[in-house]
Tab-separated table of C-alpha atoms in Angstrom:
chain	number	residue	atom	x	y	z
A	27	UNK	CA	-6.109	-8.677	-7.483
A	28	UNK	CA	-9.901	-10.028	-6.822
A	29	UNK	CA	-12.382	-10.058	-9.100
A	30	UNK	CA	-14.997	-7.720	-9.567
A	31	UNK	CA	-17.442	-9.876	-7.588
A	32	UNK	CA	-15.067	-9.065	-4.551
A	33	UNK	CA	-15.410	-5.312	-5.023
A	34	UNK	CA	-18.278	-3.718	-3.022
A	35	UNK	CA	-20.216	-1.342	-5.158
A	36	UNK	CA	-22.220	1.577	-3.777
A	37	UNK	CA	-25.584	3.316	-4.150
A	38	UNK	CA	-27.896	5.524	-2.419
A	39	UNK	CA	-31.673	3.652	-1.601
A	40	UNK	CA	-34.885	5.986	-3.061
A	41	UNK	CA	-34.719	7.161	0.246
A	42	UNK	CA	-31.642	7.923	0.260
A	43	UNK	CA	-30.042	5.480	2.820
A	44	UNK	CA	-26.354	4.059	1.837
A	45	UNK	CA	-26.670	0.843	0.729
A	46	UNK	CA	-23.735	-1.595	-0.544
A	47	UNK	CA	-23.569	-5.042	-2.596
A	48	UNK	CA	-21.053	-7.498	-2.359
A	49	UNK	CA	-20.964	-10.648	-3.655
A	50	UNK	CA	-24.873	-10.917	-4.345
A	51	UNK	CA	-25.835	-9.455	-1.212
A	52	UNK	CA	-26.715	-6.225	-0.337
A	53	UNK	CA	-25.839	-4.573	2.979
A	54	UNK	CA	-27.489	-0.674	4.688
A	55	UNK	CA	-24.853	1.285	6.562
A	56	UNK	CA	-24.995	0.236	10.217
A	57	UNK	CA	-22.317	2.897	11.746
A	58	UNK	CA	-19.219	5.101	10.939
A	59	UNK	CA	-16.060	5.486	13.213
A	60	UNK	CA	-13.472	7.103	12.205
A	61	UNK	CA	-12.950	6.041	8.416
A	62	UNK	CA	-14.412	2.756	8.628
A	63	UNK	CA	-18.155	1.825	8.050
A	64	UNK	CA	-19.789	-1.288	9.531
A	65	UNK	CA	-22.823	-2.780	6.840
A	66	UNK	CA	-25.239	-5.059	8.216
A	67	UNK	CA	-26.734	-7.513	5.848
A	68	UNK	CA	-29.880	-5.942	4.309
A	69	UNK	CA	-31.717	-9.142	5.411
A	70	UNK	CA	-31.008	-8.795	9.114
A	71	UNK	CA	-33.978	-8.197	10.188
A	72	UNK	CA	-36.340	-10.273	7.923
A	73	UNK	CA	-34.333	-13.829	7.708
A	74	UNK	CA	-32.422	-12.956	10.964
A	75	UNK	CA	-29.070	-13.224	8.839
A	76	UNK	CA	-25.872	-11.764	11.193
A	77	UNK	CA	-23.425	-11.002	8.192
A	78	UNK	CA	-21.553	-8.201	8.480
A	79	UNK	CA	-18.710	-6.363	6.384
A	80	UNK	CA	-16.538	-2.993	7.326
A	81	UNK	CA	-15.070	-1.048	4.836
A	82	UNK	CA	-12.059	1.688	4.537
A	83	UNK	CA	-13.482	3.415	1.333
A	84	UNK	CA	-14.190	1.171	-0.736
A	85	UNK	CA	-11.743	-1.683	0.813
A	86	UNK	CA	-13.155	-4.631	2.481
A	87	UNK	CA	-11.276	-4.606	5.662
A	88	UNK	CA	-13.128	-7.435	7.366
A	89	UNK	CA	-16.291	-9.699	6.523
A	90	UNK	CA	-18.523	-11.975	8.870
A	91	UNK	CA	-20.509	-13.701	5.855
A	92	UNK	CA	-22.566	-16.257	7.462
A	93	UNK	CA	-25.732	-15.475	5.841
A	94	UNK	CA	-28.648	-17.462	6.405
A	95	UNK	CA	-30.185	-16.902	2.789
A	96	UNK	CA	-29.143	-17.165	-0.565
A	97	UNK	CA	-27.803	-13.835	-2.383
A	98	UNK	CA	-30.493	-12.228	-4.496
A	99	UNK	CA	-28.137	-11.193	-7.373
A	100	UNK	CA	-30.915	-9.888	-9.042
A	101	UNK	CA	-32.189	-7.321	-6.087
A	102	UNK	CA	-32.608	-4.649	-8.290
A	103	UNK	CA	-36.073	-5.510	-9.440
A	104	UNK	CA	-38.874	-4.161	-7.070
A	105	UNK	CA	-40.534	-7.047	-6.201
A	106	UNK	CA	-37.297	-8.773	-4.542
A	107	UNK	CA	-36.737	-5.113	-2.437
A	108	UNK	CA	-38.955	-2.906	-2.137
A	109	UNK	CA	-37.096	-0.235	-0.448
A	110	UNK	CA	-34.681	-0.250	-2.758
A	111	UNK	CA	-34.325	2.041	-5.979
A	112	UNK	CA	-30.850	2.219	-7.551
A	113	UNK	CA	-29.875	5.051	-8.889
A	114	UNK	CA	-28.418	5.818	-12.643
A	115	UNK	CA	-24.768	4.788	-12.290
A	116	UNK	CA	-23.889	8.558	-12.651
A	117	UNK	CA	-25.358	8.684	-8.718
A	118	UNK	CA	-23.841	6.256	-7.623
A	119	UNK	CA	-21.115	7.248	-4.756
A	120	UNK	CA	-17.385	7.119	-5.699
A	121	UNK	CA	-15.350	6.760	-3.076
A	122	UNK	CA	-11.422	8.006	-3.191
C-alpha cells in the first residue's frame, strides 16, 4: 500500500482538458491506447521537462520522473497555472 502522495488524482482543466497530479506535479493527457493513458509533464513545453507517467485507470503502470523543475504542490492558485482551474471535487473524474 503507497501513500496517498503515490495516488494520481484527476481533474478536468477550465477548458476542459484531462489533467493529472502526482506527487506535486501535474501532468495533461498526451494519448490513449487501448486502456492505458500516457501524461506528459504539464511543464514540457515551458522548462523542457521529459517526465512522463501511463496509467491503467487510476494505476500507475510506469513513470519516467526526471523532471527538470521542482513540483509546484501548490498549482492550484492562478498565478502558478494559468490554464488551470480545478474543479469542485464533486467534478472531479472517478475512475473504476
Amino acid at each position: 500500500v503507497g501513500d496517498a502522495q503515490d495516488r494520481p488524482a484527476f481533474f478536468t482543466s477550465k477548458i476542459g482538458a484531462r489533467i493529472m497530479k502526482l506527487r506535486g506535479y501535474w501532468y495533461t493527457r498526451h494519448s490513449v491506447c487501448s486502456s492505458r493513458v500516457k501524461w506528459l509533464c504539464a511543464e514540457s513545453r515551458h522548462k523542457q521537462c521529459h517526465a512522463i507517467v501511463v496509467t491503467i485507470g487510476s494505476m500507475t503502470v510506469d513513470r519516467q520522473n526526471k523532471h527538470t523543475h521542482p513540483p509546484l504542490l501548490n498549482a492550484t492558485r492562478q498565478t502558478d497555472f494559468d490554464f488551470l482551474q480545478l474543479l469542485d471535487s464533486k467534478d472531479r473524474l472517478m475512475s473504476s
